Short mmCIF file of C-alpha atoms in Angstrom, two decimals:
data_model
loop_
_atom_site.label_atom_id
_atom_site.label_comp_id
_atom_site.label_asym_id
_atom_site.label_seq_id
_atom_site.Cartn_x
_atom_site.Cartn_y
_atom_site.Cartn_z
CA MET F 1 -20.19 -2.85 -17.17
CA PRO F 2 -19.81 0.99 -17.43
CA GLY F 3 -22.87 3.40 -16.90
CA ALA F 4 -23.57 6.58 -18.66
CA GLY F 5 -20.23 8.70 -18.67
CA GLU F 6 -18.09 5.72 -17.30
CA ILE F 7 -15.20 3.75 -18.49
CA LEU F 8 -14.16 0.30 -17.39
CA VAL F 9 -10.45 -0.04 -16.77
CA GLU F 10 -8.54 -3.58 -16.59
CA VAL F 11 -6.25 -2.92 -13.70
CA GLU F 12 -2.14 -3.10 -14.52
CA ALA F 13 -1.08 -1.70 -11.24
CA CYS F 14 -2.43 0.18 -8.24
CA GLY F 15 -0.54 2.17 -5.73
CA VAL F 16 -1.03 1.47 -1.78
CA CYS F 17 -1.42 4.79 -0.28
CA ARG F 18 -1.49 5.60 3.41
CA THR F 19 -4.96 6.54 3.29
CA ASP F 20 -5.96 3.07 2.39
CA LEU F 21 -4.13 2.25 5.49
CA HIS F 22 -6.25 4.96 7.45
CA LEU F 23 -9.53 3.32 6.12
CA ALA F 24 -8.30 -0.04 7.06
CA GLU F 25 -7.30 0.81 10.47
CA GLY F 26 -10.52 2.80 11.10
CA ASP F 27 -9.01 6.20 11.35
CA LEU F 28 -11.37 7.30 8.76
CA PRO F 29 -14.97 6.32 8.71
CA PRO F 30 -16.18 4.23 5.86
CA HIS F 31 -18.75 5.65 3.35
CA LEU F 32 -19.52 2.56 1.37
CA PRO F 33 -20.05 -0.62 3.01
CA ARG F 34 -17.10 -3.54 1.98
CA CYS F 35 -15.78 -0.86 -0.31
CA THR F 36 -12.80 -2.09 -2.50
CA PRO F 37 -9.80 0.02 -1.68
CA GLY F 38 -7.31 1.80 -4.15
CA HIS F 39 -7.10 5.06 -5.69
CA GLU F 40 -3.82 5.03 -7.70
CA VAL F 41 -5.07 2.80 -10.48
CA VAL F 42 -3.32 2.64 -13.98
CA GLY F 43 -5.00 0.43 -16.66
CA GLN F 44 -6.17 -0.03 -20.01
CA VAL F 45 -9.67 1.06 -21.02
CA VAL F 46 -11.76 -1.99 -22.23
CA SER F 47 -15.38 -0.61 -22.42
CA THR F 48 -16.86 2.85 -22.44
CA GLY F 49 -20.48 3.84 -21.77
CA PRO F 50 -22.79 6.05 -23.29
CA GLY F 51 -21.89 9.56 -23.92
CA VAL F 52 -17.92 9.05 -23.33
CA THR F 53 -15.77 11.06 -25.53
CA GLU F 54 -12.52 11.51 -23.43
CA PHE F 55 -11.52 7.84 -23.95
CA ALA F 56 -11.57 5.12 -26.38
CA VAL F 57 -11.06 1.47 -25.79
CA GLY F 58 -7.26 0.59 -25.78
CA ASP F 59 -6.44 3.98 -24.02
CA ARG F 60 -4.34 4.26 -21.14
CA ALA F 61 -6.11 5.73 -18.11
CA GLY F 62 -5.44 6.65 -14.55
CA VAL F 63 -8.02 6.50 -11.88
CA ALA F 64 -7.35 8.70 -8.92
CA TRP F 65 -8.68 9.69 -5.57
CA LEU F 66 -11.16 12.32 -6.56
CA ALA F 67 -13.86 10.35 -8.04
CA GLY F 68 -16.56 13.24 -8.46
CA VAL F 69 -18.28 16.47 -7.39
CA CYS F 70 -21.58 18.13 -7.93
CA GLY F 71 -20.40 20.73 -10.14
CA ARG F 72 -22.97 23.10 -8.79
CA CYS F 73 -21.55 24.39 -5.39
CA ARG F 74 -19.79 27.62 -5.05
CA TYR F 75 -16.58 25.74 -4.61
CA CYS F 76 -17.14 24.07 -8.00
CA ARG F 77 -17.98 27.31 -9.81
CA SER F 78 -15.07 29.01 -8.43
CA GLY F 79 -12.38 26.39 -9.20
CA ARG F 80 -12.04 24.85 -5.81
CA GLU F 81 -14.02 21.67 -6.70
CA ASN F 82 -11.61 19.86 -4.12
CA LEU F 83 -13.70 21.62 -1.46
CA CYS F 84 -17.24 20.36 -2.78
CA PRO F 85 -19.40 18.94 0.00
CA GLY F 86 -20.65 16.58 -2.33
CA SER F 87 -17.25 15.00 -3.62
CA THR F 88 -16.74 11.44 -3.76
CA TYR F 89 -13.80 9.36 -3.68
CA THR F 90 -12.15 6.27 -5.26
CA GLY F 91 -11.97 3.39 -2.77
CA TRP F 92 -14.14 5.40 -0.23
CA ASP F 93 -17.30 6.16 -1.91
CA ARG F 94 -16.98 3.79 -4.87
CA HIS F 95 -14.94 0.73 -5.50
CA GLY F 96 -11.34 1.13 -6.16
CA GLY F 97 -8.26 -0.48 -7.81
CA TYR F 98 -7.34 -3.62 -5.62
CA ALA F 99 -9.14 -5.76 -8.23
CA ASP F 100 -8.91 -6.80 -11.72
CA ALA F 101 -11.02 -3.95 -12.93
CA VAL F 102 -12.56 -0.78 -12.00
CA THR F 103 -15.10 1.67 -13.16
CA ALA F 104 -14.61 5.24 -13.33
CA ASP F 105 -16.36 8.66 -14.22
CA ALA F 106 -14.29 9.52 -17.48
CA ARG F 107 -14.33 13.12 -16.52
CA PHE F 108 -12.17 12.50 -13.34
CA ALA F 109 -9.84 9.69 -15.11
CA TYR F 110 -6.46 10.98 -16.48
CA ARG F 111 -5.22 9.83 -20.03
CA LEU F 112 -1.59 8.22 -19.48
CA PRO F 113 1.23 7.48 -21.71
CA ALA F 114 1.61 4.16 -22.97
CA GLY F 115 5.33 3.58 -22.49
CA PRO F 116 6.20 4.10 -18.89
CA PRO F 117 5.64 1.00 -16.51
CA ALA F 118 2.42 0.93 -14.83
CA GLU F 119 3.90 0.73 -11.31
CA GLU F 120 5.98 3.93 -11.79
CA LEU F 121 2.82 5.72 -13.15
CA ALA F 122 0.26 4.55 -10.25
CA PRO F 123 2.01 6.36 -7.10
CA LEU F 124 1.84 9.75 -9.26
CA LEU F 125 -2.22 9.65 -9.31
CA CYS F 126 -2.26 10.35 -5.43
CA ALA F 127 1.28 10.31 -3.82
CA GLY F 128 2.44 12.61 -6.49
CA ILE F 129 -0.78 14.80 -7.06
CA ILE F 130 -1.34 15.58 -3.38
CA GLY F 131 2.38 16.20 -2.73
CA HIS F 132 2.25 18.61 -5.80
CA ARG F 133 -0.92 20.51 -4.22
CA ALA F 134 0.93 20.44 -0.69
CA LEU F 135 3.82 22.08 -2.45
CA GLU F 136 1.76 24.69 -4.03
CA ARG F 137 0.06 25.38 -0.71
CA ALA F 138 3.38 25.86 1.05
CA GLU F 139 4.46 28.60 -1.06
CA LEU F 140 8.14 28.07 -1.10
CA PRO F 141 10.06 31.05 -2.24
CA ALA F 142 12.36 30.64 -5.34
CA GLY F 143 15.78 28.81 -4.14
CA GLY F 144 14.30 28.56 -0.55
CA LEU F 145 14.82 25.82 2.01
CA LEU F 146 12.03 23.28 1.99
CA GLY F 147 11.59 21.33 5.15
CA ILE F 148 9.79 17.82 4.61
CA TYR F 149 8.70 15.96 7.76
CA GLY F 150 8.20 12.05 6.86
CA PHE F 151 9.56 10.58 3.49
CA GLY F 152 7.50 8.15 2.20
CA ALA F 153 5.62 7.62 -1.19
CA SER F 154 4.49 11.43 -1.45
CA ALA F 155 7.51 12.91 0.10
CA HIS F 156 10.06 11.33 -2.23
CA LEU F 157 8.00 12.52 -5.09
CA THR F 158 7.58 16.18 -3.99
CA ALA F 159 11.03 16.32 -3.14
CA GLN F 160 12.50 15.60 -6.66
CA ILE F 161 9.60 18.32 -7.86
CA ALA F 162 10.94 20.94 -5.53
CA LEU F 163 14.55 20.31 -6.28
CA ALA F 164 13.78 20.58 -9.83
CA ARG F 165 12.34 23.94 -9.41
CA GLY F 166 15.57 24.98 -7.67
CA ALA F 167 14.50 24.27 -4.04
CA ARG F 168 17.16 23.42 -1.30
CA LEU F 169 15.91 20.41 1.04
CA ALA F 170 15.83 19.52 4.63
CA VAL F 171 14.36 16.26 5.35
CA PHE F 172 13.21 14.83 9.04
CA THR F 173 12.09 11.38 9.49
CA ARG F 174 12.71 8.64 11.97
CA GLY F 175 13.81 6.18 9.45
CA GLU F 176 17.46 5.68 8.39
CA ALA F 177 16.80 4.14 5.02
CA ALA F 178 14.46 7.10 4.56
CA ARG F 179 17.09 9.42 5.30
CA GLY F 180 19.45 7.45 3.25
CA LEU F 181 16.96 7.74 0.18
CA ALA F 182 16.59 11.62 0.90
CA ARG F 183 20.33 12.19 0.71
CA GLU F 184 20.46 10.07 -2.48
CA LEU F 185 17.72 12.12 -4.01
CA GLY F 186 19.42 15.29 -3.29
CA ALA F 187 18.63 16.67 0.15
CA GLY F 188 21.20 18.78 1.67
CA PHE F 189 20.21 17.69 5.17
CA ALA F 190 18.63 14.91 6.30
CA GLY F 191 17.90 14.01 10.22
CA ASP F 192 15.38 12.80 12.81
CA SER F 193 12.10 13.95 12.94
CA TYR F 194 12.55 16.13 16.04
CA ASP F 195 16.11 17.68 15.00
CA PRO F 196 16.62 21.39 14.51
CA PRO F 197 17.14 22.54 10.95
CA PRO F 198 20.57 23.90 9.69
CA GLU F 199 18.74 27.17 9.10
CA PRO F 200 15.13 28.47 9.33
CA LEU F 201 12.89 26.85 6.88
CA ALA F 202 11.50 29.12 4.02
CA ALA F 203 8.37 26.43 4.10
CA ALA F 204 7.60 23.09 4.87
CA ILE F 205 5.38 20.24 4.51
CA LEU F 206 4.26 17.60 7.06
CA PHE F 207 3.58 14.32 5.44
CA ALA F 208 3.86 12.23 8.47
CA PRO F 209 0.15 11.74 10.17
CA VAL F 210 1.74 12.90 13.50
CA GLY F 211 0.21 15.79 14.86
CA GLU F 212 2.85 16.52 17.60
CA LEU F 213 5.26 17.43 14.76
CA VAL F 214 3.14 20.45 13.76
CA PRO F 215 4.62 22.58 16.59
CA VAL F 216 8.29 21.16 15.92
CA ALA F 217 7.76 22.27 12.18
CA LEU F 218 6.06 25.61 12.86
CA ALA F 219 9.09 26.48 15.36
CA ALA F 220 11.63 25.50 12.60
CA LEU F 221 10.06 28.22 10.01
CA ASP F 222 11.63 31.29 9.32
CA ARG F 223 9.31 34.48 9.68
CA GLY F 224 6.63 34.68 7.12
CA GLY F 225 7.15 30.89 6.43
CA THR F 226 4.33 28.38 5.58
CA LEU F 227 3.47 24.76 6.89
CA ALA F 228 1.41 22.71 4.75
CA VAL F 229 -0.03 19.51 6.46
CA ALA F 230 -0.54 17.15 3.44
CA GLY F 231 -2.44 14.29 5.03
CA ILE F 232 -6.19 13.43 5.26
CA HIS F 233 -5.83 12.21 8.75
CA LEU F 234 -3.59 13.44 11.54
CA THR F 235 -3.30 12.65 15.24
CA ASP F 236 -4.13 15.54 17.66
CA ILE F 237 -2.14 18.64 17.37
CA PRO F 238 -0.62 19.73 20.98
CA VAL F 239 -1.11 23.15 22.39
CA LEU F 240 0.51 25.83 20.30
CA ASN F 241 2.40 28.81 21.84
CA TYR F 242 1.49 31.82 19.71
CA ARG F 243 4.91 33.58 19.89
CA GLN F 244 7.00 30.42 19.62
CA HIS F 245 4.94 28.94 16.70
CA LEU F 246 2.61 31.44 14.89
CA PHE F 247 4.04 34.89 15.54
CA GLN F 248 6.09 36.52 12.96
CA GLU F 249 3.40 35.58 10.30
CA ARG F 250 3.97 32.18 10.26
CA THR F 251 1.07 30.14 8.57
CA LEU F 252 -0.38 26.77 9.06
CA ARG F 253 -2.38 25.16 6.34
CA SER F 254 -4.11 21.91 5.69
CA VAL F 255 -4.35 20.25 2.14
CA THR F 256 -7.69 18.81 0.87
CA ALA F 257 -7.75 16.68 -2.02
CA ASN F 258 -6.88 18.22 -5.38
CA THR F 259 -8.64 19.62 -8.27
CA ARG F 260 -8.35 17.81 -11.89
CA ALA F 261 -6.55 20.83 -13.06
CA GLY F 262 -4.01 20.70 -10.56
CA GLY F 263 -3.68 16.95 -11.09
CA ARG F 264 -3.26 17.58 -14.98
CA GLU F 265 -0.61 20.24 -14.09
CA PHE F 266 1.34 17.71 -11.92
CA LEU F 267 1.23 15.09 -14.45
CA ALA F 268 2.74 17.58 -17.06
CA GLU F 269 5.31 18.66 -14.73
CA ALA F 270 6.05 14.96 -13.68
CA ALA F 271 6.53 14.28 -17.51
CA ARG F 272 9.18 16.82 -17.65
CA VAL F 273 11.01 16.27 -14.49
CA ARG F 274 10.86 12.51 -14.71
CA PRO F 275 11.03 11.82 -10.86
CA SER F 276 12.60 8.39 -9.86
CA VAL F 277 9.93 6.32 -8.35
CA ARG F 278 11.33 3.79 -5.65
CA VAL F 279 8.75 0.93 -6.04
CA ASP F 280 8.23 -2.14 -3.75
CA ARG F 281 6.16 -4.21 -5.75
CA TYR F 282 3.61 -6.79 -4.38
CA PRO F 283 1.09 -9.35 -6.16
CA MET F 284 -2.18 -7.98 -6.55
CA GLY F 285 -3.43 -10.61 -4.01
CA ARG F 286 -1.35 -9.49 -1.32
CA ALA F 287 -2.55 -5.91 -0.53
CA ASP F 288 -2.78 -7.53 3.04
CA ALA F 289 0.91 -7.91 3.23
CA ALA F 290 1.62 -4.25 1.55
CA LEU F 291 -0.57 -2.67 4.05
CA ALA F 292 0.89 -4.39 7.03
CA ASP F 293 4.37 -3.39 5.80
CA LEU F 294 3.34 0.20 5.22
CA ALA F 295 2.06 0.21 8.75
CA ALA F 296 5.36 -1.08 9.76
CA ASP F 297 7.52 1.39 8.05
CA ARG F 298 8.81 -1.39 6.04
CA VAL F 299 8.31 0.52 2.63
CA THR F 300 10.96 2.84 1.48
CA GLY F 301 9.16 4.76 -1.14
CA VAL F 302 6.12 3.41 -2.70
CA ALA F 303 4.26 0.21 -2.39
CA VAL F 304 2.40 -0.84 -5.72
CA LEU F 305 0.18 -3.83 -6.30
CA VAL F 306 0.93 -5.54 -9.74
CA ARG F 307 -0.89 -7.97 -12.02
#
């Protein structure tokens, strides 16, 4: 049963995120022993705890990665709650959505529309939200050429948001199926991860958790361009050459979670743009198969567990 300030959500669908894979493979240290994964949860509120005013029984809710913050530190007070040292996360610090039901702090859940299929809404709650955060961090100028390295769940959603804003798009990824999807969605260029761009990139986002692509992407930037690294985990970055990779005011930035305000902004923009969500569906009991396919790059788009 939900505690004070919490909602109990009966799960309709839960996206399978690469962060879940990093946790399963030990790239990220466990926080809660035997924690149930899953932080792209869509479901119906079946019970509310004392003090909940944000939701009522029967509402559709989304449970995302950011599960709680302290609300008192200088980061929380300055609107940067994603940097809170006391932040907690769904599927890492509290049980997530690879389950029949999940509890969540009502203040950190998102109200979702009743109409769209749950499996199409679920990936928006992390892949979409963190991609939106990365796009903001990349500071792409109007009409500029955006380079995207890696083209999975988050990237294919972010690409559509960027294109809707008037950006041009170049995608760099090792999978031919992913390159085909990129072209289908509107990329003007789709090549291998190490290919040179057709022209210097105004900004870039690295979605692939591959540190050796950082100098590749930095070298592809135009003067004054920014590379945003979107993942929570990245393999080691090779030594950078200052003149080749950073000089001429190129910028390297990381992306750390999101704020609730940023999540709401993205969901409102997604409701207007209505990005196409490429879903590979798995029964809720086949999370192991979904994670294995994700690890082996057999997922084009997003993997989602459905009831």
